[in-house]
Amino acid sequence: MYKLRMSFNKIILITVTCATVLVGCSSQFAASVRKVTYAPDFKYTEQSVLRSDMDKLALQMSLLELALIKPFGETPEELEVQREEVLLALKNMGAIASKLKSGNAGANHPFMETYMQDLIARIDKARTAASLQQPRYFFAGKVSGSCTSCHKVNR
């Protein structure tokens, strides 16, 4: 009988502990704890918002790659359409990357500040090269590589 009472007490203790941990990990409780533990000027970016913006960046990356994969047009109009597609994708990527950058969005991802600034610089360089009279898409291709290298390093 003593062993049964002892194991019943252990079961109750474990159940109460697990319930406390589950309640403590809920998003409402975590949000209230962040108010106390983070500095007042630190803005916590929810994971869902971060993922949403990263998904938008990935979509623009796909559009950029599709524009770059097209064979060069034979007419000046076809070349201009390709250039406009590349520039639009780069412009949208620059806007999304600027939003994701730690200084603007207050993102709490440890690698975000360093890599987003580098990505923004590469996007600007690619836009400049694509805007030339004779567009150059080499740097636009490197933008895709910068996403791959960052995610490969930070997985």
PDB file of N, CA, C and O in Angstrom, residues 64-119:
ATOM      1  N   LEU A  64      13.109  36.158 -59.943  1.00  0.00           N
ATOM      2  CA  LEU A  64      14.393  36.628 -60.469  1.00  0.00           C
ATOM      3  C   LEU A  64      15.077  35.522 -61.270  1.00  0.00           C
ATOM      4  O   LEU A  64      15.565  35.747 -62.381  1.00  0.00           O
ATOM      5  N   GLU A  65      15.096  34.334 -60.706  1.00  0.00           N
ATOM      6  CA  GLU A  65      15.747  33.221 -61.400  1.00  0.00           C
ATOM      7  C   GLU A  65      15.045  32.885 -62.710  1.00  0.00           C
ATOM      8  O   GLU A  65      15.695  32.574 -63.704  1.00  0.00           O
ATOM      9  N   LEU A  66      13.699  32.964 -62.708  1.00  0.00           N
ATOM     10  CA  LEU A  66      12.964  32.721 -63.960  1.00  0.00           C
ATOM     11  C   LEU A  66      13.309  33.771 -65.012  1.00  0.00           C
ATOM     12  O   LEU A  66      13.451  33.452 -66.199  1.00  0.00           O
ATOM     13  N   ALA A  67      13.435  35.014 -64.592  1.00  0.00           N
ATOM     14  CA  ALA A  67      13.788  36.078 -65.541  1.00  0.00           C
ATOM     15  C   ALA A  67      15.205  35.890 -66.075  1.00  0.00           C
ATOM     16  O   ALA A  67      15.476  36.182 -67.238  1.00  0.00           O
ATOM     17  N   LEU A  68      16.106  35.407 -65.219  1.00  0.00           N
ATOM     18  CA  LEU A  68      17.494  35.222 -65.647  1.00  0.00           C
ATOM     19  C   LEU A  68      17.671  33.983 -66.518  1.00  0.00           C
ATOM     20  O   LEU A  68      18.596  33.931 -67.339  1.00  0.00           O
ATOM     21  N   ILE A  69      16.811  32.998 -66.353  1.00  0.00           N
ATOM     22  CA  ILE A  69      16.932  31.750 -67.111  1.00  0.00           C
ATOM     23  C   ILE A  69      16.485  31.926 -68.560  1.00  0.00           C
ATOM     24  O   ILE A  69      16.944  31.216 -69.434  1.00  0.00           O
ATOM     25  N   LYS A  70      15.616  32.893 -68.792  1.00  0.00           N
ATOM     26  CA  LYS A  70      15.133  33.122 -70.155  1.00  0.00           C
ATOM     27  C   LYS A  70      16.318  33.350 -71.095  1.00  0.00           C
ATOM     28  O   LYS A  70      17.272  34.037 -70.736  1.00  0.00           O
ATOM     29  N   PRO A  71      16.214  32.797 -72.300  1.00  0.00           N
ATOM     30  CA  PRO A  71      17.274  33.109 -73.272  1.00  0.00           C
ATOM     31  C   PRO A  71      17.189  34.582 -73.646  1.00  0.00           C
ATOM     32  O   PRO A  71      16.126  35.184 -73.597  1.00  0.00           O
ATOM     33  N   PHE A  72      18.319  35.153 -73.979  1.00  0.00           N
ATOM     34  CA  PHE A  72      18.336  36.559 -74.369  1.00  0.00           C
ATOM     35  C   PHE A  72      17.429  36.752 -75.579  1.00  0.00           C
ATOM     36  O   PHE A  72      17.460  35.964 -76.519  1.00  0.00           O
ATOM     37  N   GLY A  73      16.643  37.804 -75.520  1.00  0.00           N
ATOM     38  CA  GLY A  73      15.743  38.108 -76.629  1.00  0.00           C
ATOM     39  C   GLY A  73      16.505  38.574 -77.853  1.00  0.00           C
ATOM     40  O   GLY A  73      17.635  39.032 -77.770  1.00  0.00           O
ATOM     41  N   GLU A  74      15.833  38.465 -78.989  1.00  0.00           N
ATOM     42  CA  GLU A  74      16.466  38.881 -80.234  1.00  0.00           C
ATOM     43  C   GLU A  74      16.169  40.340 -80.540  1.00  0.00           C
ATOM     44  O   GLU A  74      16.939  41.005 -81.220  1.00  0.00           O
ATOM     45  N   THR A  75      15.066  40.838 -80.035  1.00  0.00           N
ATOM     46  CA  THR A  75      14.699  42.224 -80.315  1.00  0.00           C
ATOM     47  C   THR A  75      14.966  43.086 -79.081  1.00  0.00           C
ATOM     48  O   THR A  75      15.007  42.580 -77.961  1.00  0.00           O
ATOM     49  N   PRO A  76      15.138  44.375 -79.283  1.00  0.00           N
ATOM     50  CA  PRO A  76      15.346  45.268 -78.138  1.00  0.00           C
ATOM     51  C   PRO A  76      14.171  45.245 -77.156  1.00  0.00           C
ATOM     52  O   PRO A  76      14.368  45.394 -75.958  1.00  0.00           O
ATOM     53  N   GLU A  77      12.954  45.026 -77.665  1.00  0.00           N
ATOM     54  CA  GLU A  77      11.785  44.974 -76.785  1.00  0.00           C
ATOM     55  C   GLU A  77      11.859  43.767 -75.847  1.00  0.00           C
ATOM     56  O   GLU A  77      11.535  43.864 -74.670  1.00  0.00           O
ATOM     57  N   GLU A  78      12.283  42.632 -76.371  1.00  0.00           N
ATOM     58  CA  GLU A  78      12.412  41.425 -75.548  1.00  0.00           C
ATOM     59  C   GLU A  78      13.500  41.605 -74.490  1.00  0.00           C
ATOM     60  O   GLU A  78      13.333  41.174 -73.348  1.00  0.00           O
ATOM     61  N   LEU A  79      14.585  42.243 -74.889  1.00  0.00           N
ATOM     62  CA  LEU A  79      15.654  42.513 -73.919  1.00  0.00           C
ATOM     63  C   LEU A  79      15.167  43.452 -72.821  1.00  0.00           C
ATOM     64  O   LEU A  79      15.503  43.275 -71.646  1.00  0.00           O
ATOM     65  N   GLU A  80      14.372  44.440 -73.195  1.00  0.00           N
ATOM     66  CA  GLU A  80      13.851  45.402 -72.211  1.00  0.00           C
ATOM     67  C   GLU A  80      12.858  44.743 -71.255  1.00  0.00           C
ATOM     68  O   GLU A  80      12.848  45.041 -70.059  1.00  0.00           O
ATOM     69  N   VAL A  81      12.047  43.828 -71.770  1.00  0.00           N
ATOM     70  CA  VAL A  81      11.102  43.105 -70.910  1.00  0.00           C
ATOM     71  C   VAL A  81      11.863  42.276 -69.879  1.00  0.00           C
ATOM     72  O   VAL A  81      11.520  42.256 -68.698  1.00  0.00           O
ATOM     73  N   GLN A  82      12.910  41.602 -70.327  1.00  0.00           N
ATOM     74  CA  GLN A  82      13.715  40.813 -69.406  1.00  0.00           C
ATOM     75  C   GLN A  82      14.357  41.703 -68.350  1.00  0.00           C
ATOM     76  O   GLN A  82      14.348  41.380 -67.164  1.00  0.00           O
ATOM     77  N   ARG A  83      14.897  42.831 -68.774  1.00  0.00           N
ATOM     78  CA  ARG A  83      15.528  43.749 -67.832  1.00  0.00           C
ATOM     79  C   ARG A  83      14.506  44.251 -66.807  1.00  0.00           C
ATOM     80  O   ARG A  83      14.788  44.303 -65.615  1.00  0.00           O
ATOM     81  N   GLU A  84      13.306  44.594 -67.256  1.00  0.00           N
ATOM     82  CA  GLU A  84      12.270  45.078 -66.336  1.00  0.00           C
ATOM     83  C   GLU A  84      11.866  44.007 -65.335  1.00  0.00           C
ATOM     84  O   GLU A  84      11.634  44.298 -64.160  1.00  0.00           O
ATOM     85  N   GLU A  85      11.795  42.748 -65.766  1.00  0.00           N
ATOM     86  CA  GLU A  85      11.466  41.649 -64.848  1.00  0.00           C
ATOM     87  C   GLU A  85      12.553  41.490 -63.786  1.00  0.00           C
ATOM     88  O   GLU A  85      12.265  41.310 -62.607  1.00  0.00           O
ATOM     89  N   VAL A  86      13.801  41.558 -64.240  1.00  0.00           N
ATOM     90  CA  VAL A  86      14.925  41.431 -63.299  1.00  0.00           C
ATOM     91  C   VAL A  86      14.920  42.595 -62.306  1.00  0.00           C
ATOM     92  O   VAL A  86      15.043  42.402 -61.096  1.00  0.00           O
ATOM     93  N   LEU A  87      14.748  43.807 -62.821  1.00  0.00           N
ATOM     94  CA  LEU A  87      14.758  44.986 -61.946  1.00  0.00           C
ATOM     95  C   LEU A  87      13.594  44.981 -60.962  1.00  0.00           C
ATOM     96  O   LEU A  87      13.764  45.359 -59.796  1.00  0.00           O
ATOM     97  N   LEU A  88      12.422  44.546 -61.398  1.00  0.00           N
ATOM     98  CA  LEU A  88      11.265  44.491 -60.499  1.00  0.00           C
ATOM     99  C   LEU A  88      11.497  43.486 -59.374  1.00  0.00           C
ATOM    100  O   LEU A  88      11.227  43.780 -58.206  1.00  0.00           O
ATOM    101  N   ALA A  89      12.006  42.320 -59.731  1.00  0.00           N
ATOM    102  CA  ALA A  89      12.286  41.309 -58.708  1.00  0.00           C
ATOM    103  C   ALA A  89      13.336  41.826 -57.719  1.00  0.00           C
ATOM    104  O   ALA A  89      13.188  41.660 -56.503  1.00  0.00           O
ATOM    105  N   LEU A  90      14.386  42.462 -58.226  1.00  0.00           N
ATOM    106  CA  LEU A  90      15.435  42.996 -57.345  1.00  0.00           C
ATOM    107  C   LEU A  90      14.900  44.118 -56.458  1.00  0.00           C
ATOM    108  O   LEU A  90      15.254  44.207 -55.278  1.00  0.00           O
ATOM    109  N   LYS A  91      14.042  44.963 -57.022  1.00  0.00           N
ATOM    110  CA  LYS A  91      13.448  46.047 -56.232  1.00  0.00           C
ATOM    111  C   LYS A  91      12.606  45.484 -55.092  1.00  0.00           C
ATOM    112  O   LYS A  91      12.723  45.914 -53.941  1.00  0.00           O
ATOM    113  N   ASN A  92      11.771  44.493 -55.399  1.00  0.00           N
ATOM    114  CA  ASN A  92      10.930  43.876 -54.367  1.00  0.00           C
ATOM    115  C   ASN A  92      11.779  43.157 -53.316  1.00  0.00           C
ATOM    116  O   ASN A  92      11.485  43.222 -52.126  1.00  0.00           O
ATOM    117  N   MET A  93      12.825  42.497 -53.762  1.00  0.00           N
ATOM    118  CA  MET A  93      13.708  41.812 -52.825  1.00  0.00           C
ATOM    119  C   MET A  93      14.399  42.819 -51.898  1.00  0.00           C
ATOM    120  O   MET A  93      14.547  42.557 -50.697  1.00  0.00           O
ATOM    121  N   GLY A  94      14.808  43.946 -52.452  1.00  0.00           N
ATOM    122  CA  GLY A  94      15.452  44.973 -51.627  1.00  0.00           C
ATOM    123  C   GLY A  94      14.508  45.497 -50.553  1.00  0.00           C
ATOM    124  O   GLY A  94      14.910  45.714 -49.408  1.00  0.00           O
ATOM    125  N   ALA A  95      13.242  45.711 -50.927  1.00  0.00           N
ATOM    126  CA  ALA A  95      12.262  46.208 -49.958  1.00  0.00           C
ATOM    127  C   ALA A  95      12.016  45.185 -48.851  1.00  0.00           C
ATOM    128  O   ALA A  95      11.953  45.530 -47.663  1.00  0.00           O
ATOM    129  N   ILE A  96      11.885  43.922 -49.228  1.00  0.00           N
ATOM    130  CA  ILE A  96      11.641  42.872 -48.228  1.00  0.00           C
ATOM    131  C   ILE A  96      12.858  42.694 -47.336  1.00  0.00           C
ATOM    132  O   ILE A  96      12.734  42.570 -46.111  1.00  0.00           O
ATOM    133  N   ALA A  97      14.044  42.692 -47.919  1.00  0.00           N
ATOM    134  CA  ALA A  97      15.269  42.525 -47.135  1.00  0.00           C
ATOM    135  C   ALA A  97      15.467  43.690 -46.170  1.00  0.00           C
ATOM    136  O   ALA A  97      15.896  43.492 -45.028  1.00  0.00           O
ATOM    137  N   SER A  98      15.122  44.892 -46.614  1.00  0.00           N
ATOM    138  CA  SER A  98      15.239  46.049 -45.713  1.00  0.00           C
ATOM    139  C   SER A  98      14.290  45.909 -44.530  1.00  0.00           C
ATOM    140  O   SER A  98      14.619  46.283 -43.410  1.00  0.00           O
ATOM    141  N   LYS A  99      13.115  45.381 -44.786  1.00  0.00           N
ATOM    142  CA  LYS A  99      12.148  45.164 -43.715  1.00  0.00           C
ATOM    143  C   LYS A  99      12.643  44.092 -42.739  1.00  0.00           C
ATOM    144  O   LYS A  99      12.425  44.192 -41.529  1.00  0.00           O
ATOM    145  N   LEU A 100      13.297  43.083 -43.265  1.00  0.00           N
ATOM    146  CA  LEU A 100      13.787  41.989 -42.426  1.00  0.00           C
ATOM    147  C   LEU A 100      15.032  42.362 -41.621  1.00  0.00           C
ATOM    148  O   LEU A 100      15.320  41.741 -40.613  1.00  0.00           O
ATOM    149  N   LYS A 101      15.756  43.356 -42.099  1.00  0.00           N
ATOM    150  CA  LYS A 101      17.002  43.736 -41.433  1.00  0.00           C
ATOM    151  C   LYS A 101      16.742  44.063 -39.969  1.00  0.00           C
ATOM    152  O   LYS A 101      15.764  44.695 -39.625  1.00  0.00           O
ATOM    153  N   SER A 102      17.590  43.641 -39.130  1.00  0.00           N
ATOM    154  CA  SER A 102      17.400  43.757 -37.689  1.00  0.00           C
ATOM    155  C   SER A 102      17.124  45.172 -37.223  1.00  0.00           C
ATOM    156  O   SER A 102      16.292  45.395 -36.366  1.00  0.00           O
ATOM    157  N   GLY A 103      17.822  46.132 -37.778  1.00  0.00           N
ATOM    158  CA  GLY A 103      17.640  47.503 -37.328  1.00  0.00           C
ATOM    159  C   GLY A 103      16.249  48.034 -37.600  1.00  0.00           C
ATOM    160  O   GLY A 103      15.717  48.824 -36.853  1.00  0.00           O
ATOM    161  N   ASN A 104      15.620  47.586 -38.683  1.00  0.00           N
ATOM    162  CA  ASN A 104      14.292  48.079 -39.037  1.00  0.00           C
ATOM    163  C   ASN A 104      13.186  47.254 -38.399  1.00  0.00           C
ATOM    164  O   ASN A 104      12.244  47.781 -37.842  1.00  0.00           O
ATOM    165  N   ALA A 105      13.257  45.950 -38.514  1.00  0.00           N
ATOM    166  CA  ALA A 105      12.170  45.093 -38.050  1.00  0.00           C
ATOM    167  C   ALA A 105      12.351  44.685 -36.597  1.00  0.00           C
ATOM    168  O   ALA A 105      11.438  44.161 -35.995  1.00  0.00           O
ATOM    169  N   GLY A 106      13.526  44.869 -36.047  1.00  0.00           N
ATOM    170  CA  GLY A 106      13.768  44.445 -34.676  1.00  0.00           C
ATOM    171  C   GLY A 106      13.807  42.933 -34.561  1.00  0.00           C
ATOM    172  O   GLY A 106      13.454  42.362 -33.554  1.00  0.00           O
ATOM    173  N   ALA A 107      14.220  42.292 -35.623  1.00  0.00           N
ATOM    174  CA  ALA A 107      14.217  40.830 -35.632  1.00  0.00           C
ATOM    175  C   ALA A 107      15.168  40.286 -34.583  1.00  0.00           C
ATOM    176  O   ALA A 107      16.200  40.856 -34.308  1.00  0.00           O
ATOM    177  N   ASN A 108      14.794  39.184 -34.008  1.00  0.00           N
ATOM    178  CA  ASN A 108      15.581  38.593 -32.949  1.00  0.00           C
ATOM    179  C   ASN A 108      16.414  37.420 -33.448  1.00  0.00           C
ATOM    180  O   ASN A 108      16.961  36.684 -32.655  1.00  0.00           O
ATOM    181  N   HIS A 109      16.504  37.240 -34.744  1.00  0.00           N
ATOM    182  CA  HIS A 109      17.299  36.158 -35.285  1.00  0.00           C
ATOM    183  C   HIS A 109      18.772  36.541 -35.185  1.00  0.00           C
ATOM    184  O   HIS A 109      19.159  37.627 -35.608  1.00  0.00           O
ATOM    185  N   PRO A 110      19.632  35.677 -34.653  1.00  0.00           N
ATOM    186  CA  PRO A 110      21.024  36.076 -34.393  1.00  0.00           C
ATOM    187  C   PRO A 110      21.843  36.398 -35.635  1.00  0.00           C
ATOM    188  O   PRO A 110      22.777  37.172 -35.571  1.00  0.00           O
ATOM    189  N   PHE A 111      21.497  35.841 -36.774  1.00  0.00           N
ATOM    190  CA  PHE A 111      22.291  36.074 -37.980  1.00  0.00           C
ATOM    191  C   PHE A 111      21.705  37.166 -38.858  1.00  0.00           C
ATOM    192  O   PHE A 111      22.293  37.531 -39.864  1.00  0.00           O
ATOM    193  N   MET A 112      20.530  37.656 -38.504  1.00  0.00           N
ATOM    194  CA  MET A 112      19.780  38.530 -39.394  1.00  0.00           C
ATOM    195  C   MET A 112      20.510  39.833 -39.719  1.00  0.00           C
ATOM    196  O   MET A 112      20.589  40.232 -40.872  1.00  0.00           O
ATOM    197  N   GLU A 113      21.049  40.478 -38.730  1.00  0.00           N
ATOM    198  CA  GLU A 113      21.650  41.794 -38.954  1.00  0.00           C
ATOM    199  C   GLU A 113      22.813  41.739 -39.934  1.00  0.00           C
ATOM    200  O   GLU A 113      22.875  42.488 -40.904  1.00  0.00           O
ATOM    201  N   THR A 114      23.717  40.825 -39.724  1.00  0.00           N
ATOM    202  CA  THR A 114      24.903  40.727 -40.569  1.00  0.00           C
ATOM    203  C   THR A 114      24.549  40.325 -41.996  1.00  0.00           C
ATOM    204  O   THR A 114      24.959  40.979 -42.956  1.00  0.00           O
ATOM    205  N   TYR A 115      23.791  39.260 -42.133  1.00  0.00           N
ATOM    206  CA  TYR A 115      23.529  38.727 -43.460  1.00  0.00           C
ATOM    207  C   TYR A 115      22.534  39.575 -44.250  1.00  0.00           C
ATOM    208  O   TYR A 115      22.644  39.661 -45.464  1.00  0.00           O
ATOM    209  N   MET A 116      21.574  40.183 -43.596  1.00  0.00           N
ATOM    210  CA  MET A 116      20.617  41.018 -44.328  1.00  0.00           C
ATOM    211  C   MET A 116      21.301  42.267 -44.891  1.00  0.00           C
ATOM    212  O   MET A 116      21.002  42.688 -46.000  1.00  0.00           O
ATOM    213  N   GLN A 117      22.219  42.864 -44.145  1.00  0.00           N
ATOM    214  CA  GLN A 117      22.944  44.026 -44.664  1.00  0.00           C
ATOM    215  C   GLN A 117      23.769  43.630 -45.882  1.00  0.00           C
ATOM    216  O   GLN A 117      23.821  44.367 -46.868  1.00  0.00           O
ATOM    217  N   ASP A 118      24.382  42.472 -45.842  1.00  0.00           N
ATOM    218  CA  ASP A 118      25.162  41.974 -46.971  1.00  0.00           C
ATOM    219  C   ASP A 118      24.251  41.705 -48.172  1.00  0.00           C
ATOM    220  O   ASP A 118      24.591  42.048 -49.307  1.00  0.00           O
ATOM    221  N   LEU A 119      23.075  41.124 -47.914  1.00  0.00           N
ATOM    222  CA  LEU A 119      22.135  40.847 -48.999  1.00  0.00           C
ATOM    223  C   LEU A 119      21.642  42.145 -49.637  1.00  0.00           C
ATOM    224  O   LEU A 119      21.562  42.252 -50.871  1.00  0.00           O
TER     225      LEU A 119
END
